[in-house]
Tab-separated table of C-alpha atoms in Angstrom:
chain	number	residue	atom	x	y	z
A	1	MET	CA	45.520	2.060	41.120
A	2	LYS	CA	45.178	3.255	37.499
A	3	LEU	CA	43.175	0.124	36.742
A	4	THR	CA	40.715	1.067	39.497
A	5	TYR	CA	40.220	4.554	38.006
A	6	VAL	CA	39.731	3.102	34.530
A	7	PHE	CA	37.198	0.609	35.901
A	8	ILE	CA	35.282	3.360	37.729
A	9	ALA	CA	35.293	5.560	34.608
A	10	VAL	CA	33.966	2.709	32.455
A	11	VAL	CA	31.241	1.854	34.979
A	12	LEU	CA	30.176	5.499	35.327
A	13	THR	CA	30.122	6.027	31.556
A	14	GLY	CA	28.078	2.863	31.065
A	15	GLY	CA	25.705	3.855	33.855
A	16	ILE	CA	25.160	7.312	32.405
A	17	ALA	CA	24.565	5.854	28.938
A	18	ALA	CA	22.105	3.280	30.311
A	19	ALA	CA	20.244	5.908	32.356
A	20	SER	CA	20.027	8.230	29.336
A	21	ASN	CA	18.703	5.416	27.156
A	22	PHE	CA	16.120	4.460	29.815
A	23	TYR	CA	15.004	8.089	30.172
A	24	LEU	CA	14.683	8.625	26.423
A	25	ALA	CA	12.795	5.357	25.948
A	26	ASN	CA	10.284	6.142	28.712
A	27	GLU	CA	9.730	9.870	28.423
A	28	THR	CA	6.547	11.435	27.164
A	29	VAL	CA	6.975	11.957	23.445
A	30	GLU	CA	6.198	15.411	22.111
A	31	ASP	CA	7.162	17.382	19.054
A	32	GLY	CA	10.732	18.670	19.181
A	33	GLU	CA	13.407	20.111	16.944
A	34	ASN	CA	16.177	18.142	15.319
A	35	SER	CA	19.686	19.469	14.597
A	36	ASP	CA	18.436	21.155	11.403
A	37	GLY	CA	15.850	23.128	13.378
A	38	ALA	CA	13.019	21.173	11.735
A	39	VAL	CA	10.250	19.733	13.855
A	40	ALA	CA	10.854	16.026	14.414
A	41	LYS	CA	8.102	13.688	15.547
A	42	PRO	CA	8.741	10.033	16.332
A	43	ARG	CA	6.616	7.604	14.350
A	44	ILE	CA	4.255	5.452	16.339
A	45	ASP	CA	5.358	2.275	14.603
A	46	SER	CA	8.996	2.808	15.579
A	47	TYR	CA	8.017	1.930	19.158
A	48	ALA	CA	5.484	-0.768	18.407
A	49	ASP	CA	5.688	-4.397	19.390
A	50	ASP	CA	3.181	-6.847	20.832
A	51	SER	CA	4.249	-6.220	24.423
A	52	ARG	CA	3.459	-2.518	24.318
A	53	LEU	CA	0.459	-0.466	25.249
A	54	ILE	CA	0.553	3.044	23.887
A	55	GLU	CA	-1.541	6.137	24.190
A	56	ILE	CA	-2.234	7.769	20.878
A	57	LYS	CA	-3.577	11.271	20.361
A	58	ILE	CA	-5.761	11.981	17.328
A	59	GLY	CA	-7.170	15.491	17.360
A	60	ASN	CA	-8.406	16.025	20.925
A	61	ALA	CA	-8.908	12.305	21.572
A	62	VAL	CA	-6.441	10.315	23.650
A	63	LEU	CA	-6.876	6.570	23.274
A	64	ALA	CA	-5.097	3.659	24.952
A	65	ALA	CA	-4.130	1.144	22.292
A	66	GLU	CA	-2.863	-2.392	22.531
A	67	VAL	CA	-0.303	-3.001	19.782
A	68	ALA	CA	-0.632	-5.877	17.308
A	69	ALA	CA	2.644	-6.188	15.396
A	70	SER	CA	3.242	-9.947	15.095
A	71	PRO	CA	1.394	-12.079	12.525
A	72	GLN	CA	-0.180	-14.102	15.356
A	73	LYS	CA	-1.556	-11.083	17.194
A	74	LYS	CA	-2.754	-9.492	13.944
A	75	ALA	CA	-4.615	-12.691	13.013
A	76	LYS	CA	-6.377	-12.871	16.398
A	77	GLY	CA	-6.992	-9.151	16.787
A	78	LEU	CA	-9.973	-8.393	18.998
A	79	SER	CA	-11.906	-11.548	18.108
A	80	GLY	CA	-13.357	-13.410	21.058
A	81	ARG	CA	-13.325	-10.404	23.372
A	82	ASN	CA	-16.568	-9.208	24.889
A	83	ALA	CA	-15.835	-5.477	24.747
A	84	LEU	CA	-13.319	-2.645	24.619
A	85	GLY	CA	-13.142	0.144	27.160
A	86	GLU	CA	-14.581	3.509	26.153
A	87	ASN	CA	-11.241	5.070	25.159
A	88	GLU	CA	-9.439	1.887	24.128
A	89	GLY	CA	-8.467	0.226	20.889
A	90	MET	CA	-6.040	-2.043	19.101
A	91	LEU	CA	-3.358	-0.655	16.799
A	92	PHE	CA	-2.251	-2.972	13.978
A	93	VAL	CA	1.236	-2.032	12.761
A	94	TYR	CA	2.706	-3.017	9.373
A	95	ASP	CA	6.243	-2.656	7.996
A	96	ALA	CA	5.090	-0.931	4.814
A	97	PRO	CA	1.925	0.750	3.533
A	98	GLY	CA	-0.511	-1.636	1.874
A	99	MET	CA	-4.153	-2.455	1.253
A	100	TYR	CA	-4.534	-4.683	4.324
A	101	GLY	CA	-7.968	-6.244	4.696
A	102	PHE	CA	-9.871	-6.753	7.946
A	103	TRP	CA	-12.915	-8.848	8.736
A	104	MET	CA	-15.151	-9.347	11.751
A	105	GLN	CA	-14.716	-13.091	12.328
A	106	GLY	CA	-15.304	-13.954	15.981
A	107	MET	CA	-16.198	-10.376	16.922
A	108	LYS	CA	-18.743	-9.684	19.661
A	109	PHE	CA	-19.032	-5.894	19.282
A	110	ASP	CA	-19.147	-3.333	16.454
A	111	LEU	CA	-16.063	-1.349	15.405
A	112	ASP	CA	-14.756	1.741	13.657
A	113	PHE	CA	-11.522	1.437	11.634
A	114	VAL	CA	-9.082	4.359	11.490
A	115	TRP	CA	-6.657	3.824	8.584
A	116	ILE	CA	-3.278	5.533	9.133
A	117	ARG	CA	-0.209	6.093	6.952
A	118	ASP	CA	2.882	8.000	8.055
A	119	ASP	CA	1.063	9.050	11.251
A	120	THR	CA	-1.798	10.681	9.302
A	121	VAL	CA	-5.392	9.443	9.098
A	122	VAL	CA	-5.964	8.430	5.462
A	123	GLY	CA	-9.425	6.930	5.814
A	124	LEU	CA	-12.263	5.896	8.090
A	125	THR	CA	-14.634	2.941	8.055
A	126	THR	CA	-17.334	3.407	10.660
A	127	TYR	CA	-20.086	1.396	12.322
A	128	VAL	CA	-18.856	-1.993	11.114
A	129	SER	CA	-21.364	-4.487	12.514
A	130	VAL	CA	-20.779	-7.860	14.096
A	131	PRO	CA	-21.706	-10.584	11.592
A	132	GLU	CA	-24.856	-12.576	12.160
A	133	GLU	CA	-24.232	-15.868	13.890
A	134	GLY	CA	-23.548	-18.591	11.357
A	135	SER	CA	-22.514	-16.149	8.630
A	136	GLY	CA	-20.168	-18.024	6.354
A	137	ASN	CA	-19.283	-15.345	3.844
A	138	LEU	CA	-17.779	-12.432	5.768
A	139	PRO	CA	-16.955	-9.184	3.975
A	140	ALA	CA	-13.451	-7.753	4.164
A	141	TYR	CA	-12.851	-4.071	4.865
A	142	TYR	CA	-9.980	-2.220	3.174
A	143	PRO	CA	-8.506	1.274	3.474
A	144	PRO	CA	-9.305	3.775	0.708
A	145	GLU	CA	-5.551	4.047	0.059
A	146	PRO	CA	-2.489	2.186	1.365
A	147	ALA	CA	-2.056	2.305	5.145
A	148	ASP	CA	0.726	1.186	7.476
A	149	MET	CA	-1.395	1.161	10.649
A	150	VAL	CA	-5.012	0.461	11.485
A	151	LEU	CA	-6.655	1.508	14.733
A	152	GLU	CA	-9.743	-0.484	15.716
A	153	ILE	CA	-11.989	1.321	18.200
A	154	ASN	CA	-15.572	0.987	19.404
A	155	ALA	CA	-18.217	1.799	16.803
A	156	GLY	CA	-19.250	5.430	17.084
A	157	SER	CA	-15.888	6.545	18.504
A	158	VAL	CA	-14.862	8.267	15.263
A	159	ASP	CA	-17.949	10.486	15.508
A	160	LYS	CA	-17.730	10.839	19.291
A	161	PHE	CA	-14.120	12.071	19.195
A	162	GLY	CA	-14.408	14.006	15.923
A	163	ILE	CA	-11.691	11.956	14.217
A	164	GLY	CA	-11.312	12.931	10.572
A	165	LYS	CA	-9.258	12.217	7.490
A	166	GLY	CA	-6.025	14.229	7.393
A	167	MET	CA	-5.622	14.412	11.170
A	168	THR	CA	-2.191	13.560	12.508
A	169	THR	CA	-1.594	10.922	15.140
A	170	GLN	CA	0.858	11.378	17.964
A	171	PRO	CA	2.180	8.879	20.505
A	172	ILE	CA	2.229	10.473	23.946
A	173	ILE	CA	3.063	7.679	26.406
A	174	PHE	CA	4.757	4.330	25.946
A	175	GLN	CA	4.684	1.523	28.516
């Protein structure tokens, strides 16, 4: 009989722990306070992997972003695609800040680059044009300072949404 009670207690404890973990992993993420009373904000890259779509808030803009975290997905990026949706993008996530270069090989539409470090916009490269067909020498685009994430969005979106240097980024929904 005692073994039955122990078994039930273990199952209930495990179930509660699993449910709590599921809830915390799937809840809307907002600013909160940690045990020191300081505001704690989860970093976007702590949730990022290639299987995730996230929504990211920058200023008043909310954008759906496909995550590129693996070397394979980073190498392919958006090349070969015909378009992005109006409020969509691709978020490239790196383990450490660096001067990561991007080019437009295989691109079919123009882009804006939003360079991010520690969840803050550190630079913008806007209206990057698709290369002319047959271009052999493609330019590379780099952040003005080291970045640990790069958000590629449709050209003109930076202006449209009023995205500026120094703005903070915030994940709001993870799928």
